[in-house]
mmCIF file of C-alpha atoms in Angstrom:
data_model
loop_
_atom_site.group_PDB
_atom_site.id
_atom_site.type_symbol
_atom_site.label_atom_id
_atom_site.label_comp_id
_atom_site.label_asym_id
_atom_site.label_seq_id
_atom_site.Cartn_x
_atom_site.Cartn_y
_atom_site.Cartn_z
ATOM 1 C CA MET A 13 1.236 -15.292 -40.859
ATOM 2 C CA LYS A 14 2.074 -14.583 -37.256
ATOM 3 C CA SER A 15 -1.431 -15.214 -36.063
ATOM 4 C CA PHE A 16 -1.544 -18.432 -38.095
ATOM 5 C CA LEU A 17 1.520 -19.684 -36.319
ATOM 6 C CA LEU A 18 0.111 -18.758 -33.031
ATOM 7 C CA ALA A 19 -3.127 -20.612 -33.761
ATOM 8 C CA ALA A 20 -1.169 -23.679 -34.833
ATOM 9 C CA LEU A 21 0.829 -23.589 -31.646
ATOM 10 C CA ALA A 22 -2.271 -23.311 -29.552
ATOM 11 C CA LEU A 23 -3.851 -26.187 -31.355
ATOM 12 C CA SER A 24 -0.907 -28.417 -30.921
ATOM 13 C CA LEU A 25 -0.821 -27.587 -27.207
ATOM 14 C CA PHE A 26 -4.449 -28.439 -26.823
ATOM 15 C CA ALA A 27 -3.985 -31.625 -28.765
ATOM 16 C CA CYS A 28 -1.594 -32.869 -26.195
ATOM 17 C CA GLN A 29 -4.213 -32.717 -23.511
ATOM 18 C CA SER A 30 -7.104 -35.005 -23.321
ATOM 19 C CA LYS A 31 -10.582 -33.575 -22.773
ATOM 20 C CA GLU A 32 -10.507 -34.904 -19.232
ATOM 21 C CA GLU A 33 -7.260 -33.230 -18.496
ATOM 22 C CA ILE A 34 -8.531 -29.898 -19.678
ATOM 23 C CA LEU A 35 -11.660 -30.299 -17.617
ATOM 24 C CA HIS A 36 -9.577 -31.198 -14.569
ATOM 25 C CA GLU A 37 -7.376 -28.159 -15.109
ATOM 26 C CA GLN A 38 -10.464 -25.959 -15.263
ATOM 27 C CA TYR A 39 -11.777 -27.520 -12.019
ATOM 28 C CA VAL A 40 -8.456 -26.830 -10.257
ATOM 29 C CA ILE A 41 -8.273 -23.229 -11.459
ATOM 30 C CA GLU A 42 -11.850 -22.456 -10.542
ATOM 31 C CA GLY A 43 -11.573 -24.390 -7.274
ATOM 32 C CA ARG A 44 -8.535 -22.323 -6.238
ATOM 33 C CA ILE A 45 -10.648 -19.098 -6.702
ATOM 34 C CA GLN A 46 -13.522 -20.494 -4.813
ATOM 35 C CA TYR A 47 -11.223 -21.769 -2.051
ATOM 36 C CA GLU A 48 -9.663 -18.320 -1.707
ATOM 37 C CA ASN A 49 -13.075 -16.669 -1.573
ATOM 38 C CA ASN A 50 -14.823 -19.075 0.825
ATOM 39 C CA CYS A 51 -12.251 -20.955 2.872
ATOM 40 C CA ALA A 52 -8.867 -19.257 2.964
ATOM 41 C CA ASN A 53 -9.890 -16.541 5.430
ATOM 42 C CA CYS A 54 -10.108 -19.294 8.071
ATOM 43 C CA HIS A 55 -7.984 -22.161 6.849
ATOM 44 C CA GLN A 56 -5.399 -19.934 5.111
ATOM 45 C CA SER A 57 -4.226 -20.086 1.595
ATOM 46 C CA ASN A 58 -1.803 -22.812 2.356
ATOM 47 C CA GLY A 59 -4.390 -24.970 4.211
ATOM 48 C CA GLN A 60 -2.480 -24.705 7.450
ATOM 49 C CA GLY A 61 -5.304 -23.113 9.511
ATOM 50 C CA LEU A 62 -4.756 -20.762 12.401
ATOM 51 C CA ARG A 63 -3.498 -22.358 15.576
ATOM 52 C CA ASN A 64 -6.322 -24.349 17.253
ATOM 53 C CA LEU A 65 -9.025 -22.000 16.123
ATOM 54 C CA TYR A 66 -9.204 -23.138 12.529
ATOM 55 C CA PRO A 67 -7.792 -26.560 11.862
ATOM 56 C CA ALA A 68 -5.255 -27.399 9.240
ATOM 57 C CA ILE A 69 -7.074 -29.081 6.430
ATOM 58 C CA SER A 70 -4.158 -29.945 4.218
ATOM 59 C CA LYS A 71 -3.939 -33.332 5.881
ATOM 60 C CA SER A 72 -7.618 -33.895 6.474
ATOM 61 C CA THR A 73 -8.684 -37.520 6.072
ATOM 62 C CA LEU A 74 -12.334 -36.757 5.151
ATOM 63 C CA SER A 75 -13.565 -38.516 2.068
ATOM 64 C CA ALA A 76 -14.867 -36.436 -0.814
ATOM 65 C CA PRO A 77 -18.526 -37.083 -0.053
ATOM 66 C CA GLU A 78 -17.987 -36.200 3.580
ATOM 67 C CA LEU A 79 -16.164 -33.043 2.533
ATOM 68 C CA ALA A 80 -18.993 -32.023 0.155
ATOM 69 C CA ARG A 81 -21.517 -32.344 2.891
ATOM 70 C CA LEU A 82 -19.287 -30.505 5.372
ATOM 71 C CA ILE A 83 -18.801 -27.580 2.974
ATOM 72 C CA LYS A 84 -22.516 -27.315 2.275
ATOM 73 C CA GLN A 85 -23.794 -27.757 5.767
ATOM 74 C CA GLY A 86 -20.992 -26.521 8.000
ATOM 75 C CA ARG A 87 -20.325 -28.003 11.386
ATOM 76 C CA LYS A 88 -20.857 -26.995 14.984
ATOM 77 C CA SER A 89 -19.040 -29.033 17.558
ATOM 78 C CA ALA A 90 -17.374 -28.763 20.936
ATOM 79 C CA THR A 91 -14.079 -27.936 19.202
ATOM 80 C CA GLY A 92 -15.276 -25.294 16.778
ATOM 81 C CA TYR A 93 -17.812 -23.869 14.447
ATOM 82 C CA MET A 94 -17.601 -23.797 10.658
ATOM 83 C CA PRO A 95 -20.397 -21.925 8.994
ATOM 84 C CA ALA A 96 -22.553 -23.535 6.316
ATOM 85 C CA ASN A 97 -22.225 -22.350 2.681
ATOM 86 C CA PRO A 98 -25.809 -22.341 1.364
ATOM 87 C CA LYS A 99 -24.773 -20.184 -1.594
ATOM 88 C CA LEU A 100 -22.178 -22.688 -2.937
ATOM 89 C CA GLN A 101 -23.614 -24.825 -5.738
ATOM 90 C CA ALA A 102 -22.650 -28.453 -6.531
ATOM 91 C CA ILE A 103 -20.361 -27.345 -9.278
ATOM 92 C CA ASP A 104 -18.550 -24.913 -6.904
ATOM 93 C CA ILE A 105 -18.117 -27.625 -4.344
ATOM 94 C CA ALA A 106 -16.925 -30.125 -6.922
ATOM 95 C CA GLU A 107 -14.262 -27.603 -8.006
ATOM 96 C CA ILE A 108 -13.156 -26.906 -4.446
ATOM 97 C CA ILE A 109 -12.724 -30.584 -3.645
ATOM 98 C CA THR A 110 -10.870 -31.221 -6.850
ATOM 99 C CA PHE A 111 -8.590 -28.303 -6.076
ATOM 100 C CA MET A 112 -7.918 -29.570 -2.524
ATOM 101 C CA ARG A 113 -7.045 -32.978 -3.819
ATOM 102 C CA HIS A 114 -4.697 -31.515 -6.380
ATOM 103 C CA GLU A 115 -3.085 -29.118 -3.941
ATOM 104 C CA TRP A 116 -2.664 -31.270 -0.837
ATOM 105 C CA GLY A 117 -3.695 -34.789 -1.695
ATOM 106 C CA LYS A 118 -1.340 -35.522 -4.600
ATOM 107 C CA ASN A 119 -4.509 -36.794 -6.192
ATOM 108 C CA GLU A 120 -5.272 -35.635 -9.674
ATOM 109 C CA GLN A 121 -8.714 -37.195 -9.939
ATOM 110 C CA THR A 122 -11.582 -34.878 -10.679
ATOM 111 C CA PHE A 123 -14.435 -35.033 -8.166
ATOM 112 C CA SER A 124 -17.180 -34.550 -10.717
ATOM 113 C CA PHE A 125 -20.131 -32.230 -10.753
ATOM 114 C CA ASP A 126 -22.412 -35.265 -10.964
ATOM 115 C CA SER A 127 -20.913 -37.026 -7.964
ATOM 116 C CA THR A 128 -21.289 -33.854 -5.904
ATOM 117 C CA ARG A 129 -24.923 -33.415 -6.996
ATOM 118 C CA ILE A 130 -25.708 -36.946 -5.917
ATOM 119 C CA VAL A 131 -23.979 -36.519 -2.559
ATOM 120 C CA LEU A 132 -25.772 -33.272 -1.887
ATOM 121 C CA LYS A 133 -29.172 -34.555 -2.934
ATOM 122 C CA GLY A 134 -31.792 -33.508 -0.391
ATOM 123 C CA ILE A 135 -29.406 -31.059 1.266
ATOM 124 C CA ASN A 136 -30.050 -27.359 0.851
ATOM 125 C CA MET B 2 37.470 26.522 -1.912
ATOM 126 C CA PRO B 3 34.035 27.794 -0.925
ATOM 127 C CA HIS B 4 32.114 25.680 -3.424
ATOM 128 C CA LYS B 5 33.447 22.532 -1.839
ATOM 129 C CA LEU B 6 32.007 23.690 1.387
ATOM 130 C CA ILE B 7 28.709 24.259 -0.204
ATOM 131 C CA TYR B 8 28.722 20.759 -1.567
ATOM 132 C CA LEU B 9 29.495 19.399 1.919
ATOM 133 C CA VAL B 10 26.820 21.400 3.538
ATOM 134 C CA SER B 11 24.169 20.515 1.054
ATOM 135 C CA PHE B 12 25.194 16.890 1.279
ATOM 136 C CA ALA B 13 24.884 16.958 5.000
ATOM 137 C CA LEU B 14 21.446 18.596 4.723
ATOM 138 C CA LEU B 15 20.376 15.930 2.301
ATOM 139 C CA VAL B 16 21.442 13.139 4.547
ATOM 140 C CA PHE B 17 19.912 14.881 7.529
ATOM 141 C CA SER B 18 16.569 15.386 5.806
ATOM 142 C CA CYS B 19 16.508 11.772 4.661
ATOM 143 C CA THR B 20 17.086 10.321 8.088
ATOM 144 C CA GLN B 21 14.718 12.645 9.867
ATOM 145 C CA ASP B 22 11.998 10.696 11.533
ATOM 146 C CA LYS B 23 8.637 10.484 9.868
ATOM 147 C CA LYS B 24 6.123 11.852 12.227
ATOM 148 C CA LEU B 25 2.754 10.195 12.844
ATOM 149 C CA PRO B 26 -0.381 12.284 12.700
ATOM 150 C CA TYR B 27 -2.842 12.767 15.528
ATOM 151 C CA LEU B 28 -6.206 11.615 14.245
ATOM 152 C CA GLY B 29 -9.534 12.977 15.279
ATOM 153 C CA LYS B 30 -10.759 16.416 16.380
ATOM 154 C CA HIS B 31 -8.203 18.854 17.722
ATOM 155 C CA GLU B 32 -9.153 21.564 20.119
ATOM 156 C CA THR B 33 -7.143 24.614 20.861
ATOM 157 C CA ARG B 34 -7.156 25.979 24.404
ATOM 158 C CA VAL B 35 -5.623 29.161 25.637
ATOM 159 C CA VAL B 36 -3.948 28.686 29.000
ATOM 160 C CA ASP B 37 -2.089 31.660 30.536
ATOM 161 C CA GLY B 38 -1.868 33.363 27.237
ATOM 162 C CA LYS B 39 -0.387 30.237 25.530
ATOM 163 C CA THR B 40 -2.313 28.245 22.979
ATOM 164 C CA ASP B 41 -2.373 24.512 23.557
ATOM 165 C CA THR B 42 -3.543 21.873 21.147
ATOM 166 C CA VAL B 43 -5.654 19.195 22.768
ATOM 167 C CA TYR B 44 -5.802 15.993 20.755
ATOM 168 C CA HIS B 45 -8.611 13.558 20.502
ATOM 169 C CA GLN B 46 -8.209 10.966 23.251
ATOM 170 C CA ILE B 47 -9.808 7.645 24.064
ATOM 171 C CA PRO B 48 -11.929 8.305 27.148
ATOM 172 C CA PRO B 49 -11.844 6.055 30.271
ATOM 173 C CA PHE B 50 -13.512 2.673 29.841
ATOM 174 C CA LYS B 51 -14.066 -0.469 31.837
ATOM 175 C CA PHE B 52 -14.767 -3.973 30.421
ATOM 176 C CA LEU B 53 -14.420 -7.576 31.421
ATOM 177 C CA ASN B 54 -11.740 -9.654 29.710
ATOM 178 C CA GLN B 55 -11.434 -13.342 28.922
ATOM 179 C CA ASP B 56 -10.287 -14.054 32.475
ATOM 180 C CA SER B 57 -13.322 -12.156 33.914
ATOM 181 C CA VAL B 58 -10.900 -9.472 35.079
ATOM 182 C CA TRP B 59 -11.739 -5.750 34.706
ATOM 183 C CA VAL B 60 -9.681 -3.978 32.069
ATOM 184 C CA SER B 61 -9.683 -0.215 31.945
ATOM 185 C CA GLU B 62 -7.724 2.688 30.531
ATOM 186 C CA LYS B 63 -5.446 2.349 33.539
ATOM 187 C CA ASP B 64 -4.162 -0.948 32.244
ATOM 188 C CA MET B 65 -3.224 0.753 28.983
ATOM 189 C CA ALA B 66 -1.246 3.511 30.763
ATOM 190 C CA GLY B 67 2.281 3.667 29.341
ATOM 191 C CA LYS B 68 1.351 1.112 26.666
ATOM 192 C CA ILE B 69 0.976 1.429 22.941
ATOM 193 C CA TYR B 70 -1.954 -0.611 21.909
ATOM 194 C CA ILE B 71 -3.827 -1.878 18.868
ATOM 195 C CA ALA B 72 -7.581 -1.934 19.175
ATOM 196 C CA ASP B 73 -10.117 -3.745 17.054
ATOM 197 C CA PHE B 74 -13.774 -4.777 16.977
ATOM 198 C CA PHE B 75 -14.900 -8.364 16.245
ATOM 199 C CA PHE B 76 -17.123 -11.187 17.415
ATOM 200 C CA THR B 77 -16.208 -14.781 17.914
ATOM 201 C CA SER B 78 -18.787 -16.352 15.602
ATOM 202 C CA CYS B 79 -17.957 -13.953 12.762
ATOM 203 C CA PRO B 80 -17.367 -15.985 9.605
ATOM 204 C CA THR B 81 -16.178 -13.254 7.154
ATOM 205 C CA ILE B 82 -13.521 -10.733 7.987
ATOM 206 C CA CYS B 83 -12.655 -11.592 11.628
ATOM 207 C CA PRO B 84 -10.663 -14.672 10.715
ATOM 208 C CA LYS B 85 -8.426 -12.515 8.544
ATOM 209 C CA MET B 86 -8.165 -9.841 11.246
ATOM 210 C CA LYS B 87 -7.236 -12.506 13.779
ATOM 211 C CA THR B 88 -4.619 -13.959 11.417
ATOM 212 C CA GLN B 89 -2.959 -10.522 11.316
ATOM 213 C CA LEU B 90 -3.307 -9.934 15.059
ATOM 214 C CA VAL B 91 -1.651 -13.267 15.792
ATOM 215 C CA ARG B 92 1.155 -12.091 13.576
ATOM 216 C CA LEU B 93 1.497 -8.868 15.650
ATOM 217 C CA TYR B 94 1.205 -10.776 18.867
ATOM 218 C CA GLU B 95 4.037 -13.092 17.841
ATOM 219 C CA ARG B 96 6.182 -10.287 16.537
ATOM 220 C CA TYR B 97 6.068 -8.380 19.772
ATOM 221 C CA ALA B 98 6.023 -11.366 22.060
ATOM 222 C CA ASP B 99 8.914 -9.956 24.148
ATOM 223 C CA ASN B 100 7.812 -6.301 24.157
ATOM 224 C CA ASP B 101 5.954 -5.318 27.296
ATOM 225 C CA GLN B 102 5.149 -1.885 25.904
ATOM 226 C CA ILE B 103 2.630 -3.291 23.384
ATOM 227 C CA ARG B 104 -0.922 -4.525 23.942
ATOM 228 C CA ILE B 105 -3.753 -5.756 21.860
ATOM 229 C CA LEU B 106 -7.325 -4.832 22.856
ATOM 230 C CA SER B 107 -10.129 -6.689 20.990
ATOM 231 C CA HIS B 108 -13.695 -5.585 21.687
ATOM 232 C CA THR B 109 -16.575 -7.955 20.956
ATOM 233 C CA ILE B 110 -19.575 -6.286 19.292
ATOM 234 C CA ASP B 111 -21.669 -9.299 20.247
ATOM 235 C CA PRO B 112 -21.442 -9.117 24.049
ATOM 236 C CA ALA B 113 -24.669 -11.009 24.624
ATOM 237 C CA PHE B 114 -23.110 -14.123 23.168
ATOM 238 C CA ASP B 115 -19.417 -13.431 23.725
ATOM 239 C CA ARG B 116 -19.428 -13.775 27.531
ATOM 240 C CA PRO B 117 -15.970 -14.017 29.191
ATOM 241 C CA TYR B 118 -16.003 -17.858 29.059
ATOM 242 C CA VAL B 119 -16.655 -17.728 25.310
ATOM 243 C CA LEU B 120 -13.808 -15.285 24.859
ATOM 244 C CA LYS B 121 -11.683 -17.545 26.998
ATOM 245 C CA LYS B 122 -12.221 -20.570 24.762
ATOM 246 C CA TYR B 123 -11.525 -18.390 21.757
ATOM 247 C CA ALA B 124 -8.277 -16.986 23.256
ATOM 248 C CA ASN B 125 -7.212 -20.520 24.275
ATOM 249 C CA ARG B 126 -7.671 -21.767 20.726
ATOM 250 C CA LEU B 127 -5.596 -18.870 19.448
ATOM 251 C CA GLN B 128 -3.084 -19.659 22.214
ATOM 252 C CA VAL B 129 -2.929 -16.066 23.355
ATOM 253 C CA GLN B 130 -3.116 -14.525 26.797
ATOM 254 C CA ALA B 131 -4.032 -11.457 28.791
ATOM 255 C CA PRO B 132 -2.692 -8.912 29.591
ATOM 256 C CA ARG B 133 -0.777 -8.811 26.277
ATOM 257 C CA TRP B 134 -3.919 -9.529 24.326
ATOM 258 C CA ASN B 135 -7.174 -8.639 26.156
ATOM 259 C CA MET B 136 -10.484 -9.690 24.587
ATOM 260 C CA VAL B 137 -13.200 -7.618 26.264
ATOM 261 C CA THR B 138 -16.949 -7.713 26.662
ATOM 262 C CA GLY B 139 -19.450 -5.504 28.418
ATOM 263 C CA ASP B 140 -22.363 -3.210 27.984
ATOM 264 C CA LYS B 141 -23.331 -3.318 24.344
ATOM 265 C CA GLN B 142 -24.166 0.370 24.002
ATOM 266 C CA ALA B 143 -20.951 1.398 25.728
ATOM 267 C CA ILE B 144 -18.953 -0.742 23.325
ATOM 268 C CA TYR B 145 -20.774 0.609 20.258
ATOM 269 C CA THR B 146 -20.472 4.208 21.367
ATOM 270 C CA LEU B 147 -16.844 3.848 22.194
ATOM 271 C CA GLY B 148 -16.252 2.244 18.782
ATOM 272 C CA GLU B 149 -18.037 4.896 16.806
ATOM 273 C CA LYS B 150 -17.318 8.043 18.751
ATOM 274 C CA SER B 151 -13.864 7.374 20.061
ATOM 275 C CA TYR B 152 -12.143 4.821 17.803
ATOM 276 C CA MET B 153 -14.011 6.240 14.760
ATOM 277 C CA VAL B 154 -14.977 2.817 13.306
ATOM 278 C CA THR B 155 -18.336 1.311 12.393
ATOM 279 C CA ALA B 156 -19.865 -1.223 14.722
ATOM 280 C CA GLN B 157 -23.530 -1.990 14.391
ATOM 281 C CA GLU B 158 -26.043 -4.746 14.554
ATOM 282 C CA ASP B 159 -27.497 -5.632 11.148
ATOM 283 C CA LYS B 160 -29.845 -8.603 10.675
ATOM 284 C CA ASN B 161 -29.140 -8.615 6.966
ATOM 285 C CA GLU B 162 -25.454 -9.118 7.352
ATOM 286 C CA VAL B 163 -23.825 -12.537 7.573
ATOM 287 C CA GLY B 164 -23.342 -13.175 11.281
ATOM 288 C CA GLY B 165 -25.749 -10.374 12.210
ATOM 289 C CA PHE B 166 -23.396 -7.414 12.592
ATOM 290 C CA VAL B 167 -21.554 -4.944 10.369
ATOM 291 C CA HIS B 168 -18.253 -3.693 11.473
ATOM 292 C CA SER B 169 -15.077 -2.396 9.856
ATOM 293 C CA GLY B 170 -12.018 -4.559 9.905
ATOM 294 C CA ALA B 171 -9.978 -1.636 11.184
ATOM 295 C CA PHE B 172 -6.979 -1.789 13.464
ATOM 296 C CA ILE B 173 -6.560 1.391 15.497
ATOM 297 C CA LEU B 174 -3.023 2.359 16.635
ATOM 298 C CA VAL B 175 -3.227 4.154 19.979
ATOM 299 C CA ASP B 176 -0.206 5.740 21.663
ATOM 300 C CA LYS B 177 0.780 5.853 25.322
ATOM 301 C CA GLN B 178 -1.419 8.879 25.945
ATOM 302 C CA ARG B 179 -4.452 7.277 24.272
ATOM 303 C CA HIS B 180 -4.260 9.341 21.147
ATOM 304 C CA ILE B 181 -5.107 7.674 17.826
ATOM 305 C CA ARG B 182 -2.021 7.701 15.579
ATOM 306 C CA GLY B 183 -3.196 5.481 12.672
ATOM 307 C CA ILE B 184 -6.086 3.411 11.369
ATOM 308 C CA TYR B 185 -5.389 0.423 9.079
ATOM 309 C CA ASP B 186 -7.356 -2.258 7.255
ATOM 310 C CA GLY B 187 -6.753 -5.315 9.509
ATOM 311 C CA THR B 188 -7.804 -7.763 6.854
ATOM 312 C CA LYS B 189 -4.912 -6.856 4.548
ATOM 313 C CA GLU B 190 -1.401 -8.064 5.158
ATOM 314 C CA ASP B 191 0.265 -5.075 3.428
ATOM 315 C CA GLU B 192 -1.846 -2.562 5.438
ATOM 316 C CA VAL B 193 -0.726 -4.291 8.613
ATOM 317 C CA ASN B 194 2.825 -4.023 7.395
ATOM 318 C CA HIS B 195 2.273 -0.226 7.412
ATOM 319 C CA LEU B 196 0.891 -0.511 10.904
ATOM 320 C CA ILE B 197 4.114 -2.232 11.914
ATOM 321 C CA GLU B 198 6.209 0.537 10.362
ATOM 322 C CA ASP B 199 4.248 3.157 12.212
ATOM 323 C CA LEU B 200 4.382 1.149 15.458
ATOM 324 C CA GLU B 201 8.154 1.108 15.130
ATOM 325 C CA ILE B 202 8.213 4.870 14.836
ATOM 326 C CA LEU B 203 6.030 5.223 17.898
ATOM 327 C CA LEU B 204 8.248 2.897 19.893
ATOM 328 C CA LYS B 205 11.164 5.219 19.273
ATOM 329 C CA THR B 206 9.307 8.521 19.931
ATOM 330 C CA ASN B 207 6.431 7.845 22.301
#
């Protein structure tokens, strides 16, 4: 009886969310983990960076495709060096970008796996 | 009323034992020497050294005389643990901004790349300055030997490792006589909180 109630409750909860919303939530959750593992050591968990060594990214104006390429390829410039992330796959990067939008962009749009794959085509 | 007295005494003892200072250990090999029939313990001590800092100024053990310092090993292009260590060191640097008894001494393990001008750029971006935070470079073997033999941390070149080097993320707490009093994981905030607790003890007793 108890487990039946629980199942019904879970079902009703799920029913309130569309498929897209569930997918978006998964992207955000996974993206947060990926961000913690691959980015937070420099840019910090709150995206504020570390003084002038690692820039704050919470207010970055890069577009999603630019961001995807930056994450994959890194960047070396006169102002700093961000290493490439050859090990991150399109799905990981899609999740990171979706997480960053959610966390700092007030933007709840999923940046999809397919968009990321297209942007990263030809880049290894 | 003798039992009241006993209560009082034991209470006093209790209070006393609770407030007694925690003592920090001396890490590393101890030697005992007999001088004039008295045994003396000689603690492990950081030997003299001489390196160039971010301002191309020589830094030696003489600059650390009378200072408590935190030593670490890093390299400026390190993508993995150094950013975490530097985040924590910046926290220490800020916390002790007004305390002239405390220094930070960061040794590069990639001296071929990390010339003084590279360290200077790095320090400028972190907005930190010598002498409170010296970032030093010099003879590679001298740095590695000092790291492994004296500070008791790992520092090695390793082509298989991201960035090309393996090193521990340790912070080494060194007292005013250059004895090691604690080693902490500099990549973890709560470990660095322990370092701060121990540093406060040292400030009172050293």
